[in-house]
PDB file of C-alpha atoms in Angstrom:
ATOM      1  CA  MET A 197     -10.821  73.987 -20.099  1.00 53.00           C
ATOM      2  CA  LYS A 198      -7.518  73.192 -21.049  1.00 55.00           C
ATOM      3  CA  PRO A 199      -6.427  72.646 -17.377  1.00 52.00           C
ATOM      4  CA  THR A 200      -9.167  69.809 -17.200  1.00 50.00           C
ATOM      5  CA  TYR A 201      -7.951  68.141 -20.409  1.00 45.00           C
ATOM      6  CA  ILE A 202      -4.359  68.358 -19.036  1.00 53.00           C
ATOM      7  CA  ALA A 203      -5.438  66.844 -15.702  1.00 47.00           C
ATOM      8  CA  LEU A 204      -7.470  64.053 -17.432  1.00 46.00           C
ATOM      9  CA  LEU A 205      -4.491  63.209 -19.846  1.00 45.00           C
ATOM     10  CA  ALA A 206      -2.160  62.887 -16.685  1.00 49.00           C
ATOM     11  CA  LEU A 207      -4.611  60.697 -14.931  1.00 46.00           C
ATOM     12  CA  CYS A 208      -4.966  58.426 -17.943  1.00 48.00           C
ATOM     13  CA  LEU A 209      -1.097  58.141 -18.470  1.00 47.00           C
ATOM     14  CA  CYS A 210      -0.834  57.425 -14.750  1.00 50.00           C
ATOM     15  CA  LEU A 211      -3.477  54.796 -14.595  1.00 49.00           C
ATOM     16  CA  ALA A 212      -2.376  53.075 -17.966  1.00 53.00           C
ATOM     17  CA  GLY A 213       1.032  52.459 -16.496  1.00 54.00           C
ATOM     18  CA  CYS A 214      -0.452  50.843 -13.160  1.00 54.00           C
ATOM     19  CA  GLY A 215      -1.446  47.389 -14.427  1.00 52.00           C
ATOM     20  CA  LYS A 216       1.370  46.940 -16.845  1.00 51.00           C
ATOM     21  CA  LYS A 217       3.763  45.383 -14.558  1.00 55.00           C
ATOM     22  CA  GLU A 218       1.075  42.962 -13.207  1.00 52.00           C
ATOM     23  CA  VAL A 219       0.335  41.881 -16.783  1.00 47.00           C
ATOM     24  CA  GLU A 220       4.101  41.549 -17.638  1.00 52.00           C
ATOM     25  CA  LYS A 221       4.531  39.273 -14.692  1.00 50.00           C
ATOM     26  CA  ALA A 222       1.610  36.940 -15.409  1.00 44.00           C
ATOM     27  CA  ALA A 223       2.727  36.675 -19.078  1.00 44.00           C
ATOM     28  CA  THR A 224       6.400  35.546 -17.850  1.00 46.00           C
ATOM     29  CA  LYS A 225       5.171  33.389 -15.252  1.00 48.00           C
ATOM     30  CA  GLU A 226       5.746  29.655 -15.887  1.00 46.00           C
ATOM     31  CA  PRO A 227       2.569  27.344 -15.818  1.00 44.00           C
ATOM     32  CA  GLU A 228       2.237  24.707 -13.368  1.00 48.00           C
ATOM     33  CA  LEU A 229       2.025  21.497 -15.126  1.00 44.00           C
ATOM     34  CA  ARG A 230      -0.321  19.274 -13.340  1.00 51.00           C
ATOM     35  CA  SER A 231       0.787  16.230 -15.050  1.00 55.00           C
ATOM     36  CA  GLU A 232       3.953  16.104 -13.416  1.00 64.00           C
ATOM     37  CA  LYS A 233       2.461  15.615  -9.985  1.00 69.00           C
ATOM     38  CA  VAL A 234       0.080  12.955 -11.400  1.00 75.00           C
ATOM     39  CA  ILE A 235       1.352   9.379 -12.093  1.00 83.00           C
ATOM     40  CA  THR A 236      -0.311   6.489 -13.777  1.00 89.00           C
ATOM     41  CA  PRO A 237      -1.243   3.100 -12.095  1.00 89.00           C
ATOM     42  CA  ASP A 238       1.670   1.412 -14.045  1.00 91.00           C
ATOM     43  CA  GLU A 239       4.257   4.024 -12.823  1.00 93.00           C
ATOM     44  CA  ALA A 240       3.220   3.661  -9.174  1.00 92.00           C
ATOM     45  CA  ALA A 241       3.337  -0.115  -9.403  1.00 93.00           C
ATOM     46  CA  ASN A 242       6.688  -0.013 -11.065  1.00 93.00           C
ATOM     47  CA  GLU A 243       8.093   2.044  -8.246  1.00 94.00           C
ATOM     48  CA  LEU A 244       6.769  -0.191  -5.684  1.00 94.00           C
ATOM     49  CA  PHE A 245       7.941  -3.231  -7.543  1.00 93.00           C
ATOM     50  CA  VAL A 246      11.651  -1.900  -7.948  1.00 94.00           C
ATOM     51  CA  GLU A 247      11.524  -1.211  -3.983  1.00 95.00           C
ATOM     52  CA  ALA A 248      10.380  -4.795  -3.562  1.00 94.00           C
ATOM     53  CA  VAL A 249      12.906  -6.344  -5.657  1.00 93.00           C
ATOM     54  CA  GLU A 250      15.734  -4.406  -3.831  1.00 95.00           C
ATOM     55  CA  LEU A 251      14.406  -5.809  -0.641  1.00 96.00           C
ATOM     56  CA  VAL A 252      14.106  -9.335  -2.017  1.00 94.00           C
ATOM     57  CA  GLY A 253      17.983  -9.116  -3.065  1.00 94.00           C
ATOM     58  CA  LYS A 254      18.908  -7.854   0.436  1.00 96.00           C
ATOM     59  CA  ALA A 255      16.894 -10.577   1.903  1.00 95.00           C
ATOM     60  CA  GLN A 256      18.549 -13.335  -0.177  1.00 93.00           C
ATOM     61  CA  ALA A 257      21.965 -11.920   0.806  1.00 95.00           C
ATOM     62  CA  GLU A 258      20.935 -12.040   4.550  1.00 95.00           C
ATOM     63  CA  GLU A 259      19.606 -15.379   4.601  1.00 93.00           C
ATOM     64  CA  GLY A 260      23.102 -17.152   5.633  1.00 90.00           C
ATOM     65  CA  THR A 261      24.009 -14.555   8.128  1.00 94.00           C
ATOM     66  CA  ASP A 262      20.889 -13.114   9.620  1.00 95.00           C
ATOM     67  CA  ILE A 263      17.635 -15.071   9.297  1.00 94.00           C
ATOM     68  CA  ALA A 264      15.574 -12.588  11.205  1.00 95.00           C
ATOM     69  CA  SER A 265      16.554  -9.676   9.090  1.00 96.00           C
ATOM     70  CA  ALA A 266      16.016 -11.791   5.735  1.00 95.00           C
ATOM     71  CA  ILE A 267      12.478 -12.686   6.999  1.00 96.00           C
ATOM     72  CA  LYS A 268      11.754  -9.056   7.857  1.00 97.00           C
ATOM     73  CA  ARG A 269      13.020  -7.910   4.503  1.00 97.00           C
ATOM     74  CA  TYR A 270      11.142 -10.441   2.422  1.00 94.00           C
ATOM     75  CA  GLU A 271       7.803  -9.600   4.646  1.00 96.00           C
ATOM     76  CA  GLN A 272       8.511  -5.675   3.535  1.00 96.00           C
ATOM     77  CA  ALA A 273       8.975  -6.708   0.035  1.00 94.00           C
ATOM     78  CA  LEU A 274       5.680  -8.798   0.215  1.00 94.00           C
ATOM     79  CA  VAL A 275       3.629  -5.813   1.684  1.00 95.00           C
ATOM     80  CA  LYS A 276       4.855  -3.591  -1.369  1.00 94.00           C
ATOM     81  CA  VAL A 277       3.745  -6.391  -3.723  1.00 92.00           C
ATOM     82  CA  ARG A 278       0.355  -6.865  -2.121  1.00 93.00           C
ATOM     83  CA  LYS A 279      -0.055  -2.980  -2.446  1.00 95.00           C
ATOM     84  CA  ILE A 280       0.444  -3.437  -6.096  1.00 94.00           C
ATOM     85  CA  VAL A 281      -1.969  -6.052  -6.386  1.00 93.00           C
ATOM     86  CA  ASN A 282      -4.648  -4.404  -4.290  1.00 95.00           C
ATOM     87  CA  ASP A 283      -4.299  -0.695  -5.277  1.00 95.00           C
ATOM     88  CA  TYR A 284      -3.204  -0.800  -8.761  1.00 93.00           C
ATOM     89  CA  LYS A 285      -5.072  -3.666 -10.035  1.00 91.00           C
ATOM     90  CA  LYS A 286      -5.188  -2.106 -13.615  1.00 90.00           C
ATOM     91  CA  SER A 287      -1.601  -1.967 -13.944  1.00 92.00           C
ATOM     92  CA  ASP A 288       0.234  -4.703 -16.069  1.00 91.00           C
ATOM     93  CA  LEU A 289       2.468  -5.574 -13.101  1.00 91.00           C
ATOM     94  CA  ALA A 290      -0.552  -6.384 -10.824  1.00 91.00           C
ATOM     95  CA  VAL A 291      -1.733  -8.871 -13.562  1.00 90.00           C
ATOM     96  CA  LYS A 292       1.539 -10.613 -13.870  1.00 88.00           C
ATOM     97  CA  LEU A 293       1.867 -10.997  -9.985  1.00 86.00           C
ATOM     98  CA  VAL A 294      -1.588 -12.453  -9.622  1.00 86.00           C
ATOM     99  CA  SER A 295      -1.006 -14.899 -12.489  1.00 86.00           C
ATOM    100  CA  GLY A 296       2.132 -16.412 -10.782  1.00 83.00           C
ATOM    101  CA  GLU A 297       4.671 -15.167 -13.247  1.00 80.00           C
ATOM    102  CA  THR A 298       8.445 -15.326 -11.850  1.00 72.00           C
ATOM    103  CA  LEU A 299       9.270 -11.650 -11.463  1.00 77.00           C
ATOM    104  CA  PHE A 300      11.816 -11.562  -8.485  1.00 73.00           C
ATOM    105  CA  THR A 301      15.157 -12.973  -9.542  1.00 74.00           C
ATOM    106  CA  GLY A 302      13.490 -16.113 -10.904  1.00 80.00           C
ATOM    107  CA  LYS A 303      10.765 -16.389  -8.019  1.00 83.00           C
ATOM    108  CA  SER A 304       7.100 -15.704  -8.095  1.00 82.00           C
ATOM    109  CA  MET A 305       5.365 -13.876  -5.354  1.00 82.00           C
ATOM    110  CA  ALA A 306       4.008 -17.458  -4.114  1.00 86.00           C
ATOM    111  CA  GLN A 307       7.390 -18.748  -3.970  1.00 88.00           C
ATOM    112  CA  ILE A 308       8.695 -15.813  -2.095  1.00 89.00           C
ATOM    113  CA  GLU A 309       5.873 -16.372   0.612  1.00 91.00           C
ATOM    114  CA  GLU A 310       6.852 -19.989   0.725  1.00 93.00           C
ATOM    115  CA  ARG A 311      10.445 -18.951   1.281  1.00 91.00           C
ATOM    116  CA  VAL A 312       9.405 -16.644   4.215  1.00 93.00           C
ATOM    117  CA  ARG A 313       7.517 -19.709   5.806  1.00 94.00           C
ATOM    118  CA  GLU A 314      10.474 -21.873   5.337  1.00 93.00           C
ATOM    119  CA  LEU A 315      12.829 -19.475   7.019  1.00 92.00           C
ATOM    120  CA  GLN A 316      10.390 -18.875   9.747  1.00 92.00           C
ATOM    121  CA  ARG A 317      10.495 -22.749  10.436  1.00 90.00           C
ATOM    122  CA  GLU A 318      14.372 -22.720  10.530  1.00 85.00           C
ATOM    123  CA  LYS A 319      14.605 -19.643  12.949  1.00 76.00           C
TER     124      LYS A 319
END
């Protein structure tokens, strides 16, 4: 009977150590934070707006030297602004854009659109 107990004891000791490493690995693994991958409508709108403002600044700088390029940059900026208004309606920025607030270096979205039309006539 002693050999049976010894064999059972040896088997239990072997099995007890098998899962220990997996448990330790799971305990030390950093949890994946899902919130890092999800951005709010305001954050998405702000990111697009920053890109649009940069494009407007470049377009204004090019107006005197390259009208075609300036028009293209203004149009790219307006695409981003329209995306804010259409895709992120709940953002504070979309409300400001729709209401006609001056947000682009002293100009509203409507004024930027008008400037594009003026440049197209000059071209």
